[in-house]
CSV table of C-alpha atoms and ligand atoms in Angstrom, one decimal:
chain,number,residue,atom,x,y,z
Q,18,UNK,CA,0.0,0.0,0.0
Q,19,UNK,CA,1.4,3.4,-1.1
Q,20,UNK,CA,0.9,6.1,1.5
Q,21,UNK,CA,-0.3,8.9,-1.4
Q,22,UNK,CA,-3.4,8.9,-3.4
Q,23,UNK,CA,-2.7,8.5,-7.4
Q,24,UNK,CA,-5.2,10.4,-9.5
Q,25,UNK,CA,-5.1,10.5,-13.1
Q,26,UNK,CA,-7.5,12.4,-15.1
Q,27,UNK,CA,-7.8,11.3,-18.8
Q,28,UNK,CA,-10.1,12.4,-22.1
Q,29,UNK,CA,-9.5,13.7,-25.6
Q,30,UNK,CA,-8.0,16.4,-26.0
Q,31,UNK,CA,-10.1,19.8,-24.8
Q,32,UNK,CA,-11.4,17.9,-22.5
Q,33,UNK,CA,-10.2,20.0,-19.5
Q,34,UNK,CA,-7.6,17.9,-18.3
Q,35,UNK,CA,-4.9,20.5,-17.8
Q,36,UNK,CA,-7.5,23.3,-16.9
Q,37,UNK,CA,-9.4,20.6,-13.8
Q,38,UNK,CA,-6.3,18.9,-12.6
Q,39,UNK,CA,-4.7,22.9,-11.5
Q,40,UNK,CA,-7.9,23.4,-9.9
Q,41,UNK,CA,-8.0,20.5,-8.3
Q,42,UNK,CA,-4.6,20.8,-7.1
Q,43,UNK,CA,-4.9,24.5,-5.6
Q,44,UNK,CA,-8.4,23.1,-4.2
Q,45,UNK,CA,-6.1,20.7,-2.2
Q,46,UNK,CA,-3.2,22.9,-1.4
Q,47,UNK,CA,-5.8,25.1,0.4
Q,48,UNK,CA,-6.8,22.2,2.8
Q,49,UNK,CA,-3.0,21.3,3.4
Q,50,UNK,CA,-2.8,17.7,1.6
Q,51,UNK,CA,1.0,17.9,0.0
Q,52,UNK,CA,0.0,17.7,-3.9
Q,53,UNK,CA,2.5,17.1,-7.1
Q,54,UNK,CA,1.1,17.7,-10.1
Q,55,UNK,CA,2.7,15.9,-13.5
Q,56,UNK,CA,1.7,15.1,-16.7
Q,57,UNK,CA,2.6,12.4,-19.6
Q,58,UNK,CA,5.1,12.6,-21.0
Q,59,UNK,CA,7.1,12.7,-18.3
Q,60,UNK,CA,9.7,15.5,-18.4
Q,61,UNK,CA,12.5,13.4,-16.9
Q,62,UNK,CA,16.0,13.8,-18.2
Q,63,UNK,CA,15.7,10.7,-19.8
Q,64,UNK,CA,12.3,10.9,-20.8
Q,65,UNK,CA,13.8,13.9,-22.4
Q,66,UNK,CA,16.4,11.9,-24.4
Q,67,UNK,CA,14.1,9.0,-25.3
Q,68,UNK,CA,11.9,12.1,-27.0
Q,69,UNK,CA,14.5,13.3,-28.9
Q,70,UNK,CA,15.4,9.9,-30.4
Q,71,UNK,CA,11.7,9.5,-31.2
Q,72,UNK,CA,11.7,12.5,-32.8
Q,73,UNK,CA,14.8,12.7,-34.9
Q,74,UNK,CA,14.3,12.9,-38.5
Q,75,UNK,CA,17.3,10.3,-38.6
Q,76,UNK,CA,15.0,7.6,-36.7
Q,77,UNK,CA,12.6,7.8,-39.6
Q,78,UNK,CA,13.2,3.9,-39.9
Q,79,UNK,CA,12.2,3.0,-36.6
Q,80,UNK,CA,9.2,0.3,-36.1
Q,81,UNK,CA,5.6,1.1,-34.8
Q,82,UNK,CA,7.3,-1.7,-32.1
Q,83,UNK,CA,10.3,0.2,-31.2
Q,84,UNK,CA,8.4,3.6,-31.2
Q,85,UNK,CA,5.9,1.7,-28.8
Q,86,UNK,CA,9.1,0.4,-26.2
Q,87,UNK,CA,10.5,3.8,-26.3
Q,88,UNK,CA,7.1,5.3,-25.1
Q,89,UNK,CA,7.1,2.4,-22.8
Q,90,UNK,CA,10.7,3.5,-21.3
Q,91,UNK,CA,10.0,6.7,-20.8
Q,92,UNK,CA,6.5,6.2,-18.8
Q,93,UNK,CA,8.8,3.4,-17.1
Q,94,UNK,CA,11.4,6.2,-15.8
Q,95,UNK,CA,8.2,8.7,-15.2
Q,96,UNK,CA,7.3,5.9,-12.5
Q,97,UNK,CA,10.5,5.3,-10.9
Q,98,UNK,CA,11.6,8.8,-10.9
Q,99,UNK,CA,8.7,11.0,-10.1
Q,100,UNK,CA,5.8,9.3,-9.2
Q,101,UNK,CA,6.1,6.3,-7.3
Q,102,UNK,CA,8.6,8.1,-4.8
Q,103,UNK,CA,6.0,10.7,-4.1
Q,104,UNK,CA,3.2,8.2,-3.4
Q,105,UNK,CA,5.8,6.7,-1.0
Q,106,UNK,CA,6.2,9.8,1.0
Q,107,UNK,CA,2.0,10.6,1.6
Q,108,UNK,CA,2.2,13.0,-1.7
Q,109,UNK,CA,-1.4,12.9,-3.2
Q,110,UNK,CA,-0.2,12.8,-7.4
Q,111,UNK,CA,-2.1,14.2,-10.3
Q,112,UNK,CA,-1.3,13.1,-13.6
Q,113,UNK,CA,-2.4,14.4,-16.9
Q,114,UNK,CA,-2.8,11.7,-18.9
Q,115,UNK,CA,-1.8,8.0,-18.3
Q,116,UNK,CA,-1.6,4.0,-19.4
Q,117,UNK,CA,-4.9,4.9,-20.5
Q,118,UNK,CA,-4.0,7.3,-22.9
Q,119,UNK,CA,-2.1,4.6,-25.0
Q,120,UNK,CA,-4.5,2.5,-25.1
Q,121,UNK,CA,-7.4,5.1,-26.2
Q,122,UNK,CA,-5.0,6.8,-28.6
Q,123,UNK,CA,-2.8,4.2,-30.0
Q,124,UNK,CA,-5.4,1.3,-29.6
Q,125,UNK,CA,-8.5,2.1,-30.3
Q,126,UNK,CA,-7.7,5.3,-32.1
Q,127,UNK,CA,-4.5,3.8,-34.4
Q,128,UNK,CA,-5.8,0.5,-34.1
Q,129,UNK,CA,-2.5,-1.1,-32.3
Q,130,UNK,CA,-2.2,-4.4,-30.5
Q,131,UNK,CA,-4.2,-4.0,-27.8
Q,132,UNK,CA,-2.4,-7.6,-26.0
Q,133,UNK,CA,0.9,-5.9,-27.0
Q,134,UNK,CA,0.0,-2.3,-25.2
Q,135,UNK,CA,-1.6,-3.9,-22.4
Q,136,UNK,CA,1.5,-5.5,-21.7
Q,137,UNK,CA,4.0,-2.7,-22.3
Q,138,UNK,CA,2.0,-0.4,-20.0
Q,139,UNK,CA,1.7,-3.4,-17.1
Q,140,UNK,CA,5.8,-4.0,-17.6
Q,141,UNK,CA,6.4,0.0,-17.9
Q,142,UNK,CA,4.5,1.1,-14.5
Q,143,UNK,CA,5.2,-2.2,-12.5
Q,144,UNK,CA,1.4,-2.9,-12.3
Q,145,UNK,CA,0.6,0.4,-10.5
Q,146,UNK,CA,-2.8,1.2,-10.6
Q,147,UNK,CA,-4.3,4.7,-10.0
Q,148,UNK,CA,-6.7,4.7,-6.6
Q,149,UNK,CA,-9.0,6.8,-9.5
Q,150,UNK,CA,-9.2,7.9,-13.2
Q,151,UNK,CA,-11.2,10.6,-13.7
Q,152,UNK,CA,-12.6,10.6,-17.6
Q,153,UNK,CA,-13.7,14.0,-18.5
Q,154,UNK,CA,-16.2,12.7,-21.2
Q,155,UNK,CA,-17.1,15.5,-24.1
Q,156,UNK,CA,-18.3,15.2,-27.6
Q,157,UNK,CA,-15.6,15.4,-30.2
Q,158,UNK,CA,-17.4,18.3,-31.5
Q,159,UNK,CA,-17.0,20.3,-28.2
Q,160,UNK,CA,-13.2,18.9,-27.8
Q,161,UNK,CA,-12.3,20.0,-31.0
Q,162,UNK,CA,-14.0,23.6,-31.0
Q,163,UNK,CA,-12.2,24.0,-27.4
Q,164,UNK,CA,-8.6,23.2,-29.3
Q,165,UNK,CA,-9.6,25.4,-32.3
Q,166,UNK,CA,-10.5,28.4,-30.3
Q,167,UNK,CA,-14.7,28.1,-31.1
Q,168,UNK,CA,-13.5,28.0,-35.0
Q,169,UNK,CA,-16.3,25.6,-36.4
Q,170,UNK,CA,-15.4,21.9,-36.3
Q,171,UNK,CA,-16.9,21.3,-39.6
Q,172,UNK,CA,-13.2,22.7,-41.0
Q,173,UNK,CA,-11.7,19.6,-39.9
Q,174,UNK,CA,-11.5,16.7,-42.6
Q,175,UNK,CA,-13.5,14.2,-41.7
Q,176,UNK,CA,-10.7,11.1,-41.2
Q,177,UNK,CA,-10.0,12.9,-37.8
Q,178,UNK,CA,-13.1,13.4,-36.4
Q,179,UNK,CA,-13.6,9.4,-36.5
Q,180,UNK,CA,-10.2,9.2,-35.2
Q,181,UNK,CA,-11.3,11.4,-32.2
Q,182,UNK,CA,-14.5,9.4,-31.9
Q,183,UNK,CA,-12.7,5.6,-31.6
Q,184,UNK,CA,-10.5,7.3,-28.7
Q,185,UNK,CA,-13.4,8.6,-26.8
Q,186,UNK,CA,-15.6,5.4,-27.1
Q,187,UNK,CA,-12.5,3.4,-26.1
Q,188,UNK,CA,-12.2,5.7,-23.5
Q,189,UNK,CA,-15.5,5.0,-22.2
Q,190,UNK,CA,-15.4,1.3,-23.3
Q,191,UNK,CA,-12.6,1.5,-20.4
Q,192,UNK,CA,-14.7,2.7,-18.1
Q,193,UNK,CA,-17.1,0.3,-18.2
Q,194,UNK,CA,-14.7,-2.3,-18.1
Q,195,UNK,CA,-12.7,-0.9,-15.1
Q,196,UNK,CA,-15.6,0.9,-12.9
Q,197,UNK,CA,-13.7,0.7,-9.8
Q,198,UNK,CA,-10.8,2.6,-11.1
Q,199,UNK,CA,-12.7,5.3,-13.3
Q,200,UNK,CA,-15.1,7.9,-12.1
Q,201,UNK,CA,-17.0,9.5,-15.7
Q,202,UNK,CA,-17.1,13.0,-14.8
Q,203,UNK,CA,-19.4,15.3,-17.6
Q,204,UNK,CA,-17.1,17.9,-19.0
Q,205,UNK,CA,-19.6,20.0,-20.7
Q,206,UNK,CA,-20.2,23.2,-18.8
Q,207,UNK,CA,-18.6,26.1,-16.8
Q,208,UNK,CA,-15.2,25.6,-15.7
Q,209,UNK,CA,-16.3,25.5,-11.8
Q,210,UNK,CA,-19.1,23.3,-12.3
Q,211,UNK,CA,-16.9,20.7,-14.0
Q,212,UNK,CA,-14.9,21.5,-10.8
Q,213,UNK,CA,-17.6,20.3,-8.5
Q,214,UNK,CA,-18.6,17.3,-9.8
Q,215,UNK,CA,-14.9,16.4,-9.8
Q,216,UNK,CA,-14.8,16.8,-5.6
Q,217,UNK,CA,-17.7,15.0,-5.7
Q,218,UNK,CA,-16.2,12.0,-7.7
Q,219,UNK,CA,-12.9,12.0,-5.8
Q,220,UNK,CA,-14.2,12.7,-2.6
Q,221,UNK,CA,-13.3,9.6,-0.5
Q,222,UNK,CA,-9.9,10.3,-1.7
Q,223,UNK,CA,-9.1,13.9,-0.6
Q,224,UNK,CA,-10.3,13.5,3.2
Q,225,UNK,CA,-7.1,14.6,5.2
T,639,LIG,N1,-15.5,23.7,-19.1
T,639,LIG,C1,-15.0,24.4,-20.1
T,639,LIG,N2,-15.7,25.1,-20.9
T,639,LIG,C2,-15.2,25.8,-22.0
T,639,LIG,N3,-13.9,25.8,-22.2
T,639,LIG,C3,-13.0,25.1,-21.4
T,639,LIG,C4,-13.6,24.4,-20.3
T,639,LIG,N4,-12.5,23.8,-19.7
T,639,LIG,C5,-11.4,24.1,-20.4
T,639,LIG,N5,-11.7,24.9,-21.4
T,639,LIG,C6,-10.8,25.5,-22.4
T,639,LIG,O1,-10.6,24.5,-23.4
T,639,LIG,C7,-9.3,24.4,-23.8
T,639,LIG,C8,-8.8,23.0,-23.5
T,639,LIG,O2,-8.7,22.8,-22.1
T,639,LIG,P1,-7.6,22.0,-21.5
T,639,LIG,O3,-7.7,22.0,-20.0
T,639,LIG,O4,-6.2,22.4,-22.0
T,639,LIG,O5,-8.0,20.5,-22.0
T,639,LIG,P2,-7.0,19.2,-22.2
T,639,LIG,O6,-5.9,19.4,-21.3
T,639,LIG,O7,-7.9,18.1,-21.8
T,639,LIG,O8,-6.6,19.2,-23.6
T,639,LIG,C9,-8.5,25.5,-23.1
T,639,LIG,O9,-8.5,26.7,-23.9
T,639,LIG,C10,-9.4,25.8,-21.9
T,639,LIG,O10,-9.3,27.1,-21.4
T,640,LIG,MG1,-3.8,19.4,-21.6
């Protein structure tokens, strides 16, 4: 048992991951509950390095495998390095995005081995499971008109509008599957109502 509570919060993107996990976070540094916020990718040194080789024009030739490992590594070192010490020491950890985000975006969305991700992700975080994942569920429509600054969707070509679509059913095909571990929060709405029925989901875990 790890002394800090792990809460990841995951959706497309526009969701209001970034925007909900600071609020959260301040919401708990009011009440005194030590709080690290962090996001995927990591933003270790060597996550850093491992980002460069996967980006390096030179690498062109790599495999979807490789790329996959490499992803693996640096979520691997995100563990080790920042999260699971902080969770050893009573820190309550936020992370923006998680093992879930692979398997929404590169799974269902790309249509990767799911057996193959599965197993990376189990291998790169040593089975650590968040105590909750909170999904902020949106339409694509909304998600995408957040990103684009309230230019109309319609813009978009249609290919990646279905790409956004697999990645949120996955995403709630997840939630279904795991119900223990994810708390479907609506993210349609004001900022601070959103913020509500996130202390409302998470409740049980932010008691001092
Ligand atoms: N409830 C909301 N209603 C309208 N706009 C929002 C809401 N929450 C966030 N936004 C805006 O939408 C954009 C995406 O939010 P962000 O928190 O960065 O999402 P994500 O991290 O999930 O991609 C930002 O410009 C943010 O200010
Ligand atoms: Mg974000």
């Amino acid at each position: 048992m790890l002394a800090g509570k792990f809460i990841v919060f995951e959706g497309i993107d526009g969701a209001g991951k970034t925007t909900q996990m600071e609020l959260l976070a301040g919401f708990l540094k009011k009440m005194d509950i030590p709080v690290l916020c962090t996001r995927e990718p990591g933003g270790t040194r060597i996550g850093g390095r491992l980002r460069e080789l996967l980006l390096d024009p030179a690498c062109h030739d790599i495999s979807h495998r490789t790329e996959a490992f490499l992803y693996a590594a640096d979520r691997a070192q995100h563990v080790d390095e920042i999260i699971r010490p902080a969770l050893v020491k009573g820190i309550t950890v936020l992370c923006d995005r998680f093992v879930y985000s692979t398997l929404a975006y590169q799974g269902w969305g790309r249509g990767m081995d799911m057996a193959l991700l599965r197993q990376l992700n189990e291998l790169a975080t040593g089975a650590l499971v968040p105590d909750a994942v909170v999904l902020l569920d949106i339409t694509v429509r909304e998600g995408i008109s957040r990103v684009l600054g309230q230019r109309p969707p319609d813009r978009l070509e249609g290919e990646k509008n279905d790409f956004f679509r697999r990645v949120r059913d996955g995403y709630l095909e997840m939630a279904l599957r795991w119900p223990g571990t994810f708390r479907v929060v609506e993210g349609d709405g004001p900022v601070e109502d959103v913020h509500r029925r996130i202390l409302k989901a998470v409740g049980d875990l932010i008691t001092p």
